[in-house]
């Protein structure tokens, strides 16, 4: 049984400008289940954004493919909503119009009043109400703009929501608030989410599962770390959870050291690079060092 | 102490400069010699008629008052009110201009969207653009035959380039992110063009339109001097032939005022389509 979203032997190569080819990542193979919140973590240049663009249908992989809900991903679609890092709001439209043009595209049969009511509802879900929604994006703060972008994506009920470093340009305090908003709206909608981030704490707070990428070029999705912290989560409480620092240390170790050690090794063609599953759960058993072994073995082979 | 706002101070300075300028102009024009001291011979040879000279501002103002109090009189082909003459010029400018917009904006869209079209058409644009619009006049007169239509053609050919280039530039420069927003929302090609690319490129396009209308107004005066018949350019040349310099100075001022108004209209439009990122 295939997962809801199946990424199969995805390879991306670009010409390196000197006649040769640069392999960004190869044979990446992993899945995302319906309703899952998956975060992908990795250093800059490891091809996270390229994977995101391929999932969105905005870019074509060199080889391999993506299958969502039994259908191959070909080109962009309303079924895959994207929240871009730089918000990508249309500056000449009001906040409300920025959301409603997407809703109108999703539901061409709706009346204008229905479209507006639906858009207003989703803006209210991210805390934007009243006079604010008549303003232009340039009159909003960075945090508010990203809220609009999130509202636009959720209002369309995409089968898959792609978040490309959505909080990268925001200050830490604003980021925290919007992460909470995102968790709240995600909890209400059972939305499948695939998100890129650089921020370890953000990843632990939000994700069901974190995919770890080795450094590029020839990056791989090396590990899939389950976040064994029960929901609903709260940033002040999760740090008390016994698994929190164990998971966090594992992630820091990976990004700080192992992502470099594991990088740059070409893989055999046609051999799927499936990430090793890592489950750290101190609440049930003591951390089993064997758990991290598959990833290391994959490198040695 | 009385304090004036920046605008008030600027307005005051403008008025002051105007008054000083007009007074200096008035003082610089020597008074006509009295006619009484002439010999009979001089009177017979026409020296008694007032000599043509640059008129003082007082005369120009009097002329303006006279002309503007009845701008639409029509007393035969060589004696029409300033309103009628300007009306003809504006009609020609707008006809040529809108025909040019009709061609330049869709074509600019195409060039902006397609790198192939851009590269293919660029050499033609680069060669045709620097040609003085008046250089087309003989060819236009020969091919089109009609002087009226030739003047409109000259306006068309001079207005087209800034609009074409700015539209192409604006369309090509639309942020990739906004196009991606359109793509992820499955907007069709036409919908994307009208709801994303057009508003995104509108400030650049309108800038091109504003430059074009300015050039068109510059060119119509020269074109009408050549084709004759009607129009403000013809009026200037006709008054020069009549050696009526007061009318020449007055019509020069009117050309400036109309040009300013045309520009201001596009300035308003520009303000409407401008957005802050």
Short mmCIF file of N, CA, C and O in Angstrom, two decimals, chain B residues 91-154:
data_model
loop_
_atom_site.label_atom_id
_atom_site.label_comp_id
_atom_site.label_asym_id
_atom_site.label_seq_id
_atom_site.Cartn_x
_atom_site.Cartn_y
_atom_site.Cartn_z
N UNK B 91 -6.98 65.76 -31.41
CA UNK B 91 -7.64 64.66 -32.10
C UNK B 91 -6.60 63.79 -32.82
O UNK B 91 -6.62 62.56 -32.72
N UNK B 92 -5.65 64.43 -33.52
CA UNK B 92 -4.63 63.67 -34.25
C UNK B 92 -3.73 62.90 -33.29
O UNK B 92 -3.41 61.73 -33.50
N UNK B 93 -3.34 63.60 -32.22
CA UNK B 93 -2.44 62.96 -31.26
C UNK B 93 -3.12 61.74 -30.65
O UNK B 93 -2.56 60.65 -30.60
N UNK B 94 -4.37 61.91 -30.21
CA UNK B 94 -5.03 60.80 -29.52
C UNK B 94 -5.32 59.64 -30.48
O UNK B 94 -5.17 58.47 -30.09
N UNK B 95 -5.70 59.95 -31.71
CA UNK B 95 -5.96 58.87 -32.67
C UNK B 95 -4.71 58.05 -32.90
O UNK B 95 -4.70 56.82 -32.74
N UNK B 96 -3.61 58.74 -33.25
CA UNK B 96 -2.35 58.03 -33.50
C UNK B 96 -1.87 57.30 -32.26
O UNK B 96 -1.40 56.16 -32.32
N UNK B 97 -2.06 57.97 -31.13
CA UNK B 97 -1.57 57.43 -29.87
C UNK B 97 -2.31 56.15 -29.48
O UNK B 97 -1.71 55.15 -29.11
N UNK B 98 -3.64 56.17 -29.60
CA UNK B 98 -4.39 54.98 -29.19
C UNK B 98 -4.21 53.83 -30.18
O UNK B 98 -4.18 52.66 -29.77
N UNK B 99 -4.04 54.16 -31.45
CA UNK B 99 -3.71 53.10 -32.40
C UNK B 99 -2.37 52.46 -32.01
O UNK B 99 -2.23 51.24 -32.03
N UNK B 100 -1.43 53.31 -31.61
CA UNK B 100 -0.11 52.80 -31.21
C UNK B 100 -0.23 51.93 -29.97
O UNK B 100 0.37 50.86 -29.89
N UNK B 101 -1.05 52.39 -29.01
CA UNK B 101 -1.23 51.62 -27.77
C UNK B 101 -1.84 50.26 -28.10
O UNK B 101 -1.47 49.23 -27.52
N UNK B 102 -2.78 50.26 -29.04
CA UNK B 102 -3.47 49.04 -29.43
C UNK B 102 -2.50 48.01 -30.00
O UNK B 102 -2.69 46.81 -29.86
N UNK B 103 -1.45 48.49 -30.65
CA UNK B 103 -0.45 47.58 -31.22
C UNK B 103 0.64 47.29 -30.18
O UNK B 103 1.02 46.15 -29.95
N UNK B 104 1.10 48.37 -29.51
CA UNK B 104 2.31 48.24 -28.68
C UNK B 104 2.07 47.40 -27.43
O UNK B 104 2.93 46.60 -27.06
N UNK B 105 0.92 47.55 -26.80
CA UNK B 105 0.74 46.86 -25.52
C UNK B 105 0.59 45.34 -25.71
O UNK B 105 1.33 44.58 -25.07
N UNK B 106 -0.29 44.88 -26.63
CA UNK B 106 -0.31 43.41 -26.83
C UNK B 106 1.02 42.86 -27.34
O UNK B 106 1.49 41.82 -26.88
N UNK B 107 1.65 43.59 -28.26
CA UNK B 107 2.92 43.12 -28.81
C UNK B 107 4.00 43.11 -27.71
O UNK B 107 4.81 42.19 -27.63
N UNK B 108 3.98 44.16 -26.89
CA UNK B 108 4.93 44.23 -25.77
C UNK B 108 4.74 43.06 -24.82
O UNK B 108 5.70 42.50 -24.30
N UNK B 109 3.47 42.69 -24.59
CA UNK B 109 3.16 41.52 -23.75
C UNK B 109 3.83 40.28 -24.31
O UNK B 109 4.51 39.55 -23.61
N UNK B 110 3.64 40.09 -25.60
CA UNK B 110 4.19 38.92 -26.27
C UNK B 110 5.71 38.90 -26.14
O UNK B 110 6.32 37.88 -25.79
N UNK B 111 6.32 40.06 -26.42
CA UNK B 111 7.78 40.14 -26.37
C UNK B 111 8.28 39.91 -24.95
O UNK B 111 9.29 39.24 -24.72
N UNK B 112 7.53 40.46 -23.99
CA UNK B 112 7.94 40.31 -22.60
C UNK B 112 7.82 38.88 -22.10
O UNK B 112 8.61 38.43 -21.28
N UNK B 113 6.80 38.16 -22.61
CA UNK B 113 6.58 36.79 -22.15
C UNK B 113 7.52 35.80 -22.81
O UNK B 113 7.82 34.76 -22.24
N UNK B 114 7.94 36.10 -24.04
CA UNK B 114 8.69 35.11 -24.79
C UNK B 114 10.10 35.60 -25.09
O UNK B 114 10.29 36.56 -25.83
N UNK B 115 11.10 34.96 -24.50
CA UNK B 115 12.48 35.36 -24.77
C UNK B 115 12.84 35.25 -26.25
O UNK B 115 13.64 36.04 -26.76
N UNK B 116 12.22 34.29 -26.93
CA UNK B 116 12.51 34.13 -28.36
C UNK B 116 12.01 35.36 -29.13
O UNK B 116 12.74 35.95 -29.92
N UNK B 117 10.76 35.74 -28.86
CA UNK B 117 10.20 36.91 -29.53
C UNK B 117 11.03 38.15 -29.20
O UNK B 117 11.28 38.99 -30.06
N UNK B 118 11.49 38.23 -27.95
CA UNK B 118 12.28 39.38 -27.54
C UNK B 118 13.55 39.48 -28.37
O UNK B 118 13.87 40.53 -28.93
N UNK B 119 14.25 38.35 -28.45
CA UNK B 119 15.52 38.36 -29.19
C UNK B 119 15.28 38.57 -30.68
O UNK B 119 16.08 39.22 -31.36
N UNK B 120 14.19 37.99 -31.20
CA UNK B 120 13.94 38.08 -32.64
C UNK B 120 13.56 39.51 -33.03
O UNK B 120 13.97 39.99 -34.09
N UNK B 121 12.77 40.18 -32.20
CA UNK B 121 12.27 41.50 -32.59
C UNK B 121 13.19 42.63 -32.17
O UNK B 121 13.10 43.75 -32.68
N UNK B 122 14.09 42.33 -31.22
CA UNK B 122 14.94 43.39 -30.68
C UNK B 122 15.72 44.18 -31.74
O UNK B 122 15.73 45.40 -31.71
N UNK B 123 16.37 43.50 -32.73
CA UNK B 123 17.12 44.29 -33.72
C UNK B 123 16.24 45.26 -34.50
O UNK B 123 16.65 46.40 -34.75
N UNK B 124 15.01 44.83 -34.83
CA UNK B 124 14.11 45.72 -35.56
C UNK B 124 13.77 46.94 -34.71
O UNK B 124 13.79 48.08 -35.19
N UNK B 125 13.46 46.67 -33.46
CA UNK B 125 13.09 47.78 -32.57
C UNK B 125 14.26 48.75 -32.45
O UNK B 125 14.09 49.97 -32.52
N UNK B 126 15.46 48.19 -32.28
CA UNK B 126 16.61 49.06 -32.08
C UNK B 126 16.89 49.94 -33.30
O UNK B 126 17.36 51.07 -33.16
N UNK B 127 16.61 49.42 -34.50
CA UNK B 127 16.85 50.22 -35.71
C UNK B 127 15.73 51.24 -35.92
O UNK B 127 15.98 52.39 -36.26
N UNK B 128 14.49 50.81 -35.70
CA UNK B 128 13.36 51.69 -36.01
C UNK B 128 13.16 52.79 -34.96
O UNK B 128 12.71 53.89 -35.27
N UNK B 129 13.53 52.48 -33.73
CA UNK B 129 13.24 53.40 -32.63
C UNK B 129 13.93 54.75 -32.77
O UNK B 129 13.30 55.78 -32.52
N UNK B 130 15.21 54.80 -33.13
CA UNK B 130 15.87 56.11 -33.15
C UNK B 130 15.53 56.97 -34.36
O UNK B 130 16.03 58.10 -34.46
N UNK B 131 14.72 56.47 -35.28
CA UNK B 131 14.38 57.27 -36.46
C UNK B 131 13.49 58.43 -36.05
O UNK B 131 12.48 58.24 -35.38
N UNK B 132 13.87 59.62 -36.44
CA UNK B 132 13.03 60.79 -36.15
C UNK B 132 11.67 60.58 -36.82
O UNK B 132 11.60 60.21 -37.99
N UNK B 133 10.59 60.80 -36.07
CA UNK B 133 9.27 60.54 -36.64
C UNK B 133 9.03 61.34 -37.92
O UNK B 133 8.35 60.87 -38.82
N UNK B 134 9.64 62.51 -38.01
CA UNK B 134 9.40 63.35 -39.19
C UNK B 134 10.06 62.78 -40.44
O UNK B 134 9.66 63.07 -41.56
N UNK B 135 11.09 61.94 -40.21
CA UNK B 135 11.74 61.32 -41.35
C UNK B 135 10.79 60.37 -42.09
O UNK B 135 10.98 60.08 -43.27
N UNK B 136 9.76 59.90 -41.39
CA UNK B 136 8.78 59.02 -42.01
C UNK B 136 7.82 59.81 -42.91
O UNK B 136 7.11 59.22 -43.71
N UNK B 137 7.77 61.13 -42.69
CA UNK B 137 6.73 61.93 -43.31
C UNK B 137 6.66 61.80 -44.83
O UNK B 137 5.57 61.53 -45.36
N UNK B 138 7.79 61.95 -45.57
CA UNK B 138 7.70 61.84 -47.03
C UNK B 138 7.14 60.49 -47.46
O UNK B 138 6.25 60.41 -48.32
N UNK B 139 7.64 59.44 -46.83
CA UNK B 139 7.18 58.11 -47.17
C UNK B 139 5.69 57.96 -46.86
O UNK B 139 4.92 57.41 -47.67
N UNK B 140 5.28 58.48 -45.69
CA UNK B 140 3.87 58.40 -45.29
C UNK B 140 3.01 59.15 -46.29
O UNK B 140 1.96 58.66 -46.72
N UNK B 141 3.46 60.35 -46.66
CA UNK B 141 2.66 61.16 -47.59
C UNK B 141 2.52 60.45 -48.93
O UNK B 141 1.46 60.45 -49.54
N UNK B 142 3.59 59.80 -49.36
CA UNK B 142 3.56 59.12 -50.64
C UNK B 142 2.63 57.89 -50.59
O UNK B 142 1.78 57.70 -51.43
N UNK B 143 2.84 57.08 -49.53
CA UNK B 143 2.09 55.81 -49.47
C UNK B 143 0.64 56.06 -49.09
O UNK B 143 -0.28 55.52 -49.70
N UNK B 144 0.43 56.87 -48.06
CA UNK B 144 -0.94 57.07 -47.58
C UNK B 144 -1.68 58.09 -48.46
O UNK B 144 -2.87 57.97 -48.70
N UNK B 145 -0.94 59.09 -48.91
CA UNK B 145 -1.55 60.07 -49.80
C UNK B 145 -2.23 61.21 -49.07
O UNK B 145 -2.05 62.36 -49.41
N UNK B 146 -2.95 60.89 -48.00
CA UNK B 146 -3.72 61.90 -47.29
C UNK B 146 -2.85 62.56 -46.21
O UNK B 146 -2.19 61.88 -45.43
N UNK B 147 -2.83 63.89 -46.16
CA UNK B 147 -1.94 64.57 -45.21
C UNK B 147 -2.40 64.36 -43.77
O UNK B 147 -1.60 64.19 -42.86
N UNK B 148 -3.71 64.37 -43.58
CA UNK B 148 -4.27 64.14 -42.26
C UNK B 148 -3.84 62.77 -41.72
O UNK B 148 -3.32 62.64 -40.61
N UNK B 149 -4.06 61.74 -42.55
CA UNK B 149 -3.71 60.38 -42.14
C UNK B 149 -2.20 60.25 -41.94
O UNK B 149 -1.75 59.52 -41.05
N UNK B 150 -1.42 60.98 -42.74
CA UNK B 150 0.03 60.92 -42.59
C UNK B 150 0.47 61.48 -41.24
O UNK B 150 1.35 60.92 -40.58
N UNK B 151 -0.17 62.58 -40.84
CA UNK B 151 0.16 63.15 -39.53
C UNK B 151 -0.15 62.15 -38.43
O UNK B 151 0.64 61.97 -37.49
N UNK B 152 -1.29 61.49 -38.55
CA UNK B 152 -1.67 60.48 -37.55
C UNK B 152 -0.68 59.33 -37.56
O UNK B 152 -0.27 58.83 -36.51
N UNK B 153 -0.23 58.95 -38.77
CA UNK B 153 0.75 57.87 -38.85
C UNK B 153 2.05 58.26 -38.15
O UNK B 153 2.66 57.44 -37.46
N UNK B 154 2.47 59.49 -38.33
CA UNK B 154 3.71 59.94 -37.69
C UNK B 154 3.58 59.89 -36.17
O UNK B 154 4.50 59.46 -35.46
#
